[in-house]
Tab-separated table of C-alpha atoms in Angstrom:
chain	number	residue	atom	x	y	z
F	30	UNK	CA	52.532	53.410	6.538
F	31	UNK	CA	49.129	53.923	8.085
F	32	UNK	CA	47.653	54.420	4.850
F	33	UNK	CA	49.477	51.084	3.663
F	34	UNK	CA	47.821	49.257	6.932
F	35	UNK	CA	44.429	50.488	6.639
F	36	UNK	CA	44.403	49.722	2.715
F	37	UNK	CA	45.390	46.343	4.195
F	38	UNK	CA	43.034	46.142	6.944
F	39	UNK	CA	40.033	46.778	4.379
F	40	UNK	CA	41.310	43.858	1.759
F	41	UNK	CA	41.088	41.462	4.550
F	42	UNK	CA	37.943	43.055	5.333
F	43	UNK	CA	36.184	42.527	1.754
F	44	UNK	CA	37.736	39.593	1.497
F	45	UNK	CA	36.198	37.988	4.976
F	46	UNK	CA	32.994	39.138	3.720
F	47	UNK	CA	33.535	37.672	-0.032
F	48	UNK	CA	34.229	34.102	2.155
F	49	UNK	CA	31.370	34.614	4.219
F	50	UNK	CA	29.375	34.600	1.230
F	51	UNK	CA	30.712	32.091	-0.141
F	52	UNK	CA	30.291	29.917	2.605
F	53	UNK	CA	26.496	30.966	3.095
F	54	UNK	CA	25.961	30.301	-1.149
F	55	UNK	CA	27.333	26.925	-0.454
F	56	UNK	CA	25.249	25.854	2.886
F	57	UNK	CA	21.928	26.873	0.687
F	58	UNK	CA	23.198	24.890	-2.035
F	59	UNK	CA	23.219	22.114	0.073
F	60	UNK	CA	19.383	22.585	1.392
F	61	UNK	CA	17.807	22.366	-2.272
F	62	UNK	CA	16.100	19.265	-2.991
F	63	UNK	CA	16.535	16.873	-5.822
F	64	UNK	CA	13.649	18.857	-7.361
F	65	UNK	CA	15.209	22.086	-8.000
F	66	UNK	CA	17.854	20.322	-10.356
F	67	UNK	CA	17.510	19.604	-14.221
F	68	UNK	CA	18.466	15.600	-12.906
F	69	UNK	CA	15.114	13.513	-14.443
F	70	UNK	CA	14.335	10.743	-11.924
F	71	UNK	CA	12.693	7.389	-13.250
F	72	UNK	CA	10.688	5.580	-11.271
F	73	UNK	CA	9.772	1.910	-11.499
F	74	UNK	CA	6.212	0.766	-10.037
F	75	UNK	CA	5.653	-2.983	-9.721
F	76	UNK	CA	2.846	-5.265	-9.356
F	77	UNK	CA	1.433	-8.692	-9.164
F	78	UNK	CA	-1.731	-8.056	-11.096
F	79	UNK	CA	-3.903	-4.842	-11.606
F	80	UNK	CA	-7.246	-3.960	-10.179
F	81	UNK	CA	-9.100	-1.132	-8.932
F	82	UNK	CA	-7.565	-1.293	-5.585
F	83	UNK	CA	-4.207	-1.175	-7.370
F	84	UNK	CA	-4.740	1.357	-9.624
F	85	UNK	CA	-6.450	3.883	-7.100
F	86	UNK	CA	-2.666	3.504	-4.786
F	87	UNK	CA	-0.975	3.698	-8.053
F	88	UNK	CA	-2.583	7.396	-9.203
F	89	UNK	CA	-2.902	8.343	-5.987
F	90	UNK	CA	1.075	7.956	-5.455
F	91	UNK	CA	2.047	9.722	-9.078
F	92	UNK	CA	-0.936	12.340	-8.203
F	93	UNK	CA	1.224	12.846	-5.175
F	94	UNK	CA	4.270	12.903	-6.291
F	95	UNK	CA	3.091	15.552	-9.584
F	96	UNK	CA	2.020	18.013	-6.522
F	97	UNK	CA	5.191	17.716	-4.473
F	98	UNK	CA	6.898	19.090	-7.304
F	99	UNK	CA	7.580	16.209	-9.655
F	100	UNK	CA	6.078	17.116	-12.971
F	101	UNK	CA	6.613	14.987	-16.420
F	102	UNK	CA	9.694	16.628	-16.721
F	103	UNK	CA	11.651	15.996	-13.695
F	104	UNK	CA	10.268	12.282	-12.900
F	105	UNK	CA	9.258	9.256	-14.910
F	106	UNK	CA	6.970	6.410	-14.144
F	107	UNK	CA	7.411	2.517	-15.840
F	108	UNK	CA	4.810	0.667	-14.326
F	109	UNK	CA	5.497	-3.027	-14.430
F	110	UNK	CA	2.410	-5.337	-14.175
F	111	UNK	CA	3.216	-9.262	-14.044
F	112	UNK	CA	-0.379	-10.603	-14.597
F	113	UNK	CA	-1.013	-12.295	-12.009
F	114	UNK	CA	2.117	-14.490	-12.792
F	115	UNK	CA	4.684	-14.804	-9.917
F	116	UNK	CA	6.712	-16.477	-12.701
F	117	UNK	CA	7.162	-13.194	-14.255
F	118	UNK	CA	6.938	-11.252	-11.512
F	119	UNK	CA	10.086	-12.494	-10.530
F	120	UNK	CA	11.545	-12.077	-13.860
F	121	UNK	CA	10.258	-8.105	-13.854
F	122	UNK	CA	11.957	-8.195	-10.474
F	123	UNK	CA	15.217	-9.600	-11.485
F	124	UNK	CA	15.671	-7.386	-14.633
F	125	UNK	CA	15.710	-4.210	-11.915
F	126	UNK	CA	19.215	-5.216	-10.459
F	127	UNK	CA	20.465	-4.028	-14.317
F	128	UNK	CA	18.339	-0.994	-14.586
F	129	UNK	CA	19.128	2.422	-13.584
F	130	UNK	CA	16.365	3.054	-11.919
F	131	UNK	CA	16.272	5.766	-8.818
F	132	UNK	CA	13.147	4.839	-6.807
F	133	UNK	CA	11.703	1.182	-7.149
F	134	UNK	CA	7.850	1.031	-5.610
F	135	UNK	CA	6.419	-1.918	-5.321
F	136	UNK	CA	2.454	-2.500	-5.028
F	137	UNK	CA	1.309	-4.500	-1.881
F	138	UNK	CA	3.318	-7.690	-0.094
F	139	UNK	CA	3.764	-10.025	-3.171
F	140	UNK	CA	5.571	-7.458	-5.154
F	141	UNK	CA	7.587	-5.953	-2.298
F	142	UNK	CA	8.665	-9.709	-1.246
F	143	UNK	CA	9.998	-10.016	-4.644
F	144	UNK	CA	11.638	-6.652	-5.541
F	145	UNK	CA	13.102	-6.502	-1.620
F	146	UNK	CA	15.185	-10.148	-2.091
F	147	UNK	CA	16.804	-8.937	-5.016
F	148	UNK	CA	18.851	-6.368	-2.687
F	149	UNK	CA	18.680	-3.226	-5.071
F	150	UNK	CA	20.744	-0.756	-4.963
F	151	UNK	CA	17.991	1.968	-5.073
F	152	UNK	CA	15.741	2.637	-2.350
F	153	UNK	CA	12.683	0.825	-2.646
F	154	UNK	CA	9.473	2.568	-1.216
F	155	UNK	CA	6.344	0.194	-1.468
F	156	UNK	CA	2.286	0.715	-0.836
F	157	UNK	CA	0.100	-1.316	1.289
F	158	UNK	CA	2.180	-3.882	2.891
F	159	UNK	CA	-0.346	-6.038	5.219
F	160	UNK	CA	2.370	-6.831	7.362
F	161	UNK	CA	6.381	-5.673	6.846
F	162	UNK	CA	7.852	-7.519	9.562
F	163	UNK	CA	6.350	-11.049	9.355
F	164	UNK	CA	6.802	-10.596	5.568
F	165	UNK	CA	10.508	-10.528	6.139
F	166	UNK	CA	10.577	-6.671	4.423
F	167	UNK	CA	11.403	-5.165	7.255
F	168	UNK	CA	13.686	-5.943	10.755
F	169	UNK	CA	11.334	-3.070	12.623
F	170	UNK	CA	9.086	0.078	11.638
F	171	UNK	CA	11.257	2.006	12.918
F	172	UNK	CA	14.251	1.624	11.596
F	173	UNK	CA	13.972	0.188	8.298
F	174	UNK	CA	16.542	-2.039	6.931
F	175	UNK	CA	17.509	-3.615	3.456
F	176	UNK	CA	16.749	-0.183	1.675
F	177	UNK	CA	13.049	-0.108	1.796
F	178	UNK	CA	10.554	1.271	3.441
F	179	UNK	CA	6.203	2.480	3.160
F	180	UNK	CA	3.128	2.131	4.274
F	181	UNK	CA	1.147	-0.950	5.501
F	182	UNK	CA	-2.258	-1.434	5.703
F	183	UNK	CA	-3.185	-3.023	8.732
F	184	UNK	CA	-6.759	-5.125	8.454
F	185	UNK	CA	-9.031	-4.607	11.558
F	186	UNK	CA	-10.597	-8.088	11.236
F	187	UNK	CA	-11.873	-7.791	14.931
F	188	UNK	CA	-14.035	-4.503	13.325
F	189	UNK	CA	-14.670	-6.187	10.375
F	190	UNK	CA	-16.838	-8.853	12.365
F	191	UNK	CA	-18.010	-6.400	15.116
F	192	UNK	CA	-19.807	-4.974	11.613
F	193	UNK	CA	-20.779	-8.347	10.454
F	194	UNK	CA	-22.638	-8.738	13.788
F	195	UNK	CA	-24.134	-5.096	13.590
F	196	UNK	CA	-25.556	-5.512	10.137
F	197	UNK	CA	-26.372	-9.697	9.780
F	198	UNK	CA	-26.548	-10.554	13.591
F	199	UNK	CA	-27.913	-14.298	12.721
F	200	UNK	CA	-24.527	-15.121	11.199
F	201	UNK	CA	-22.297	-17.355	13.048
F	202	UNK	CA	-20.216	-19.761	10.917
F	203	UNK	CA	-17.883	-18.153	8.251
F	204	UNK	CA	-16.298	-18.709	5.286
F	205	UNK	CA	-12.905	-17.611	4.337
F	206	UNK	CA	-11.285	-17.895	1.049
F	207	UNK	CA	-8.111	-16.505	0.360
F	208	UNK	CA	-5.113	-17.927	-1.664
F	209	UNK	CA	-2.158	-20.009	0.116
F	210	UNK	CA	0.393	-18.010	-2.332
F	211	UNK	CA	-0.241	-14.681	-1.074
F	212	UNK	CA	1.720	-13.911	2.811
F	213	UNK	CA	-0.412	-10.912	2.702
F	214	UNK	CA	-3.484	-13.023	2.391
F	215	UNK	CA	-2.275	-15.608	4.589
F	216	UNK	CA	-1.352	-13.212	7.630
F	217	UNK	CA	-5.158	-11.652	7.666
F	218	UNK	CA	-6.240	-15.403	6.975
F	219	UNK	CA	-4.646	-16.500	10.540
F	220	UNK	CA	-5.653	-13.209	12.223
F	221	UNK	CA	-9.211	-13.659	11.130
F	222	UNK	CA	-9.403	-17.285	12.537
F	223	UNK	CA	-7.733	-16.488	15.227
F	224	UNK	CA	-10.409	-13.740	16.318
F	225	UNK	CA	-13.239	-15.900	14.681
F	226	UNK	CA	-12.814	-18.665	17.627
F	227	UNK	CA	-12.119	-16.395	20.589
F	228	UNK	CA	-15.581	-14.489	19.730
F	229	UNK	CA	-18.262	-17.356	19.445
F	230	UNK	CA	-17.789	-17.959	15.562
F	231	UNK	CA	-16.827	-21.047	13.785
F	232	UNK	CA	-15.449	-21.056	10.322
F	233	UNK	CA	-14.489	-22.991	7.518
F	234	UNK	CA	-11.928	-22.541	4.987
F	235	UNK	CA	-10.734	-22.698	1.540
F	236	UNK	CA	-7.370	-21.937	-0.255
F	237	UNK	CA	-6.704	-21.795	-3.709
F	238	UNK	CA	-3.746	-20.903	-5.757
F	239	UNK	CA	-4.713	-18.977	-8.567
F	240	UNK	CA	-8.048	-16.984	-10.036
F	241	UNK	CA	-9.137	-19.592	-11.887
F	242	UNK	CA	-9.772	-22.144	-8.934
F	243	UNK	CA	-11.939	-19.294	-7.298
F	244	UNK	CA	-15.705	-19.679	-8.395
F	245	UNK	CA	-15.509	-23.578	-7.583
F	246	UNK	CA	-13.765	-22.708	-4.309
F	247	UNK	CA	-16.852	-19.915	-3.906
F	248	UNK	CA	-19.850	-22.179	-4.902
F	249	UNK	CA	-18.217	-24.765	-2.359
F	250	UNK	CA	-17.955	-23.006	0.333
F	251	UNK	CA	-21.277	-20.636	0.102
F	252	UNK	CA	-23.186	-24.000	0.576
F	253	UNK	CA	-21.747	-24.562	4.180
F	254	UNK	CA	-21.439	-21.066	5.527
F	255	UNK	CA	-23.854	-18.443	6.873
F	256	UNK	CA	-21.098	-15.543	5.019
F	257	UNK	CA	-18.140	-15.271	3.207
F	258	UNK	CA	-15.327	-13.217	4.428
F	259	UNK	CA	-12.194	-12.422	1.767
F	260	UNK	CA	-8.961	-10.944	3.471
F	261	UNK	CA	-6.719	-8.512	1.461
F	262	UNK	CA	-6.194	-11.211	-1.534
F	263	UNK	CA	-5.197	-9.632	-4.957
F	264	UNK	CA	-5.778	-13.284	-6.644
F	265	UNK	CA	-9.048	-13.494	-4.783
F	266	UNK	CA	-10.052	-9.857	-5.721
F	267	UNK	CA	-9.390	-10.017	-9.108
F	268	UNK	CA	-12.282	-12.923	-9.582
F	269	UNK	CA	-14.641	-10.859	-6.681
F	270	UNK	CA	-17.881	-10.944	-9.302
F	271	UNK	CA	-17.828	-15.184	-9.117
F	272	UNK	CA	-17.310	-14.803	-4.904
F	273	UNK	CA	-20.628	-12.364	-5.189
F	274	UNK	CA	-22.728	-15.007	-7.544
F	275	UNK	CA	-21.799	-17.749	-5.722
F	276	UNK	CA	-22.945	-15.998	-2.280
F	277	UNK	CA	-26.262	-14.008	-3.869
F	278	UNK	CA	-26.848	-17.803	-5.506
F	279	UNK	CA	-27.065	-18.909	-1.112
F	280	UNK	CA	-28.718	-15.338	-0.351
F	281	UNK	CA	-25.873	-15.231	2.139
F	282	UNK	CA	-23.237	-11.677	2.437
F	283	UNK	CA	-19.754	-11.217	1.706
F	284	UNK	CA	-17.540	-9.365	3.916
F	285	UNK	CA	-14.155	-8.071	2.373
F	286	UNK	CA	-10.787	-6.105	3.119
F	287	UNK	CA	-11.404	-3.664	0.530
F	288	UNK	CA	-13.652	-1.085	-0.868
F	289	UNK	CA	-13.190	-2.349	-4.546
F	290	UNK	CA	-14.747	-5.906	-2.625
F	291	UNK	CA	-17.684	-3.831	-1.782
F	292	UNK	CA	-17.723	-1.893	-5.207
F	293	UNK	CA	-18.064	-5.634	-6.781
F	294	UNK	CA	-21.227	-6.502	-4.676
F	295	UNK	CA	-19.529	-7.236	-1.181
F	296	UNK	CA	-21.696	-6.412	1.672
F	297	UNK	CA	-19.046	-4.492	3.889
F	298	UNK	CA	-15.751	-4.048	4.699
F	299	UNK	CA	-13.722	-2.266	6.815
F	300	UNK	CA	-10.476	-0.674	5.850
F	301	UNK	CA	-7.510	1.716	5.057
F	302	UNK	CA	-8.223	4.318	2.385
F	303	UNK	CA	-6.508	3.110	-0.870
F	304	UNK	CA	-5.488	7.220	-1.338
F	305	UNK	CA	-3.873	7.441	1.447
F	306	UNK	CA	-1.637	4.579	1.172
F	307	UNK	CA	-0.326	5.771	-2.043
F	308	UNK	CA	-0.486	9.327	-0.920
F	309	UNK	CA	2.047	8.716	2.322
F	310	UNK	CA	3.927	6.466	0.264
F	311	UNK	CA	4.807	9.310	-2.284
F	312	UNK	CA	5.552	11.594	1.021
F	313	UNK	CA	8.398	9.223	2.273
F	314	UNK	CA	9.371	8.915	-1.348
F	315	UNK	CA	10.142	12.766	-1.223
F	316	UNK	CA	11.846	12.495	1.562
F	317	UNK	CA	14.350	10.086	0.524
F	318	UNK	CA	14.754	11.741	-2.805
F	319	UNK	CA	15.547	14.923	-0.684
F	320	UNK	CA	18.337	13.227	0.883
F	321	UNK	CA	17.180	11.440	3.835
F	322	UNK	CA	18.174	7.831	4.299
F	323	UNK	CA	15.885	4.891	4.008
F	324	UNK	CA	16.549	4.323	7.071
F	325	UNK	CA	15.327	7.334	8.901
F	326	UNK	CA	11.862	7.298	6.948
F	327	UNK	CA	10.113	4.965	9.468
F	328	UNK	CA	7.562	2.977	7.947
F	329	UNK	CA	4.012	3.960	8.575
F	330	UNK	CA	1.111	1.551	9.719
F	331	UNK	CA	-2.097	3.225	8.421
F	332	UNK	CA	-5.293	3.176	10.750
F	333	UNK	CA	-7.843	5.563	9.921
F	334	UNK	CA	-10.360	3.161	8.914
F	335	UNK	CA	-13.396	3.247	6.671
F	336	UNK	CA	-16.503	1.409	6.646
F	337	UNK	CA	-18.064	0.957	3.751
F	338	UNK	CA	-21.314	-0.523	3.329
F	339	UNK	CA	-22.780	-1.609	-0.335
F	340	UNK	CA	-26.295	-0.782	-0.697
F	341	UNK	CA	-27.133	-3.242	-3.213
F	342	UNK	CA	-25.888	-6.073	-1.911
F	343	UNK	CA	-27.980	-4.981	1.370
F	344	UNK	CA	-31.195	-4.511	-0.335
F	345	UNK	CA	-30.518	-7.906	-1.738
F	346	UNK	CA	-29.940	-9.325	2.036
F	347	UNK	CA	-32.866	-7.453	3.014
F	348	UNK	CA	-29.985	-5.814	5.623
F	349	UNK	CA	-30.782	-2.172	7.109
F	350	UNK	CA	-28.214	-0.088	6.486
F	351	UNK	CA	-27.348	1.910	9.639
F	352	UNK	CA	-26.544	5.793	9.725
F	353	UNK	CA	-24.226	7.723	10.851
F	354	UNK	CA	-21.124	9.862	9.432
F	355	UNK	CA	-18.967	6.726	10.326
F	356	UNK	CA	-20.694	4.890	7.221
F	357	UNK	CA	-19.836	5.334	3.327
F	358	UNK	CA	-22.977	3.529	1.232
F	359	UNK	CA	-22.095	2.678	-2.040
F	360	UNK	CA	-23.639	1.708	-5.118
């Protein structure tokens, strides 16, 4: 009988262990990520137009994503570019709702307005969003809401004119131009005025509603401004040589939102890195893709700021270009 109990004793015993086992396989089953699976995730990246600025968050999010694990195997990218037409933006947008897409990432405010209202069912992670909140993306930071969430570039416009005063001290009235269908634009538009008149400045401005209207809206206003300043403006950007001519033709500086601006013969600007945006935005991608709700992957306002100063466009100006490891001269 004691043999029969002890025989018993050590079944229950193996078997406890076997469980145990069992139990530990399944709880590190649970801990791999999306990556250590044969699943192939597709990825849709949408934007408004295409630039330099664009393209530099764009690679710098897939780079990203390719070192956190996600070769050409395991994750595919359709990158949707509208042309600078809303019209089919919104069309690009719409045909998402009956895609199987896993990750939707839209490419600065125009495209995340558009992909966000049609209420996907994947999470949407977008790049470079002036201003989530006031754009109607997002309820909070926080907390985001309506599946989406990413990183917004917030535009230092009181910096931005500290600089203007540090490199062309004799200008006082400026010029913005920026275009009335673009929040994004809009937003920096308002911020900029708003600093502008509490600061000793005056300004004038101009809207326009596509690229095409931009050199006459340029030529108009470098003739009654002492310097131009262009928010963070895709439609605006995307015509940047005619804001330069029109300005050199005046002898008077551009300031921009962007290093591409500066890259196109802008004087200065002061701003997020265009890397990092896409970088962080690939982070809290991972993170969702690992399991975390879109809702506890705050989004991120980005402010390590760069100032970048072109050197052309200063010789041009006759403007000294100041040292210091807080600069980056280009061109």
């Amino acid at each position: 009988m004691k043999k029969i109990v002890s025989l018993l004793l050590s079944v229950v015993l193996v078997l406890g262990l076997f469980t145990a086992c069992g139990n530990n396989a399944e709880t590190d089953t649970s801990l791999d990520t999306p990556r250590d699976t044969d699943e192939v995730y597709k990825v849709a990246i949408v934007q408004l137009v295409d630039n330099s600025a664009f393209t530099e968050m764009r690679e710098a999010f897939i780079n990203r994503m390719r070192a956190l694990g996600y070769d050409e195997a395991k994750m595919t990218f359709d990158i949707k570019n509208a042309q600078g037409d809303q019209s089919a933006l919104n069309t690009i947008c719409e045909g998402l709702k009956t895609a199987d897409y896993d990750l939707v990432v839209p490419i600065v405010t125009p495209a995340t307005i558009a992909v966000v209202n049609q209420e996907l069912s994947c999470p949407t992670v977008f790049i470079s969003v002036t201003d989530p909140v006031s754009s109607g993306i997002l309820t909070t930071m926080e907390a985001p809401d309506k599946n989406a969430t990413g990183t917004s570039n917030i535009v230092p416009v009181d910096q931005i004119f500290t600089l203007a005063k540090t490199l062309t001290p004799s200008v006082k009235n400026i010029g913005i131009l920026y275009c009335s269908g673009e929040q994004n634009a809009v937003q920096t538009a308002e911020k900029a005025k708003a600093y502008l008149s509490a600061n000793g400045f005056t300004y004038k401005e101009v809207i326009v509603t596509n690229s095409g209207e931009v050199q006459q809206a340029a030529q108009s206003l470098a003739a009654d401004v002492d310097a131009i300043y262009i928010p963070i403006d895709s439609t605006v950007q995307t015509a940047m040589a005619q804001v330069v001519e029109a300005a050199n033709a005046k002898k008077i500086p551009v300031y921009g939102s962007d290093p591409v601006m500066v890259k196109f013969g802008a004087l200065a600007c002061v701003s997020v890195s265009n890397t990092q945006l896409g970088e962080k935005s690939a982070e809290m991608a991972d993170e969702i893709l690992r399991g975390k709700k879109v809702s506890e992957v705050p989004a991120v306002a980005m402010e390590e700021f760069q100032y970048v100063i072109g050197k052309a466009a200063a010789d041009k100006l006759g403007v000294t270009v100041p040292s210091g490891d807080n600069y980056t001269v280009i061109g």
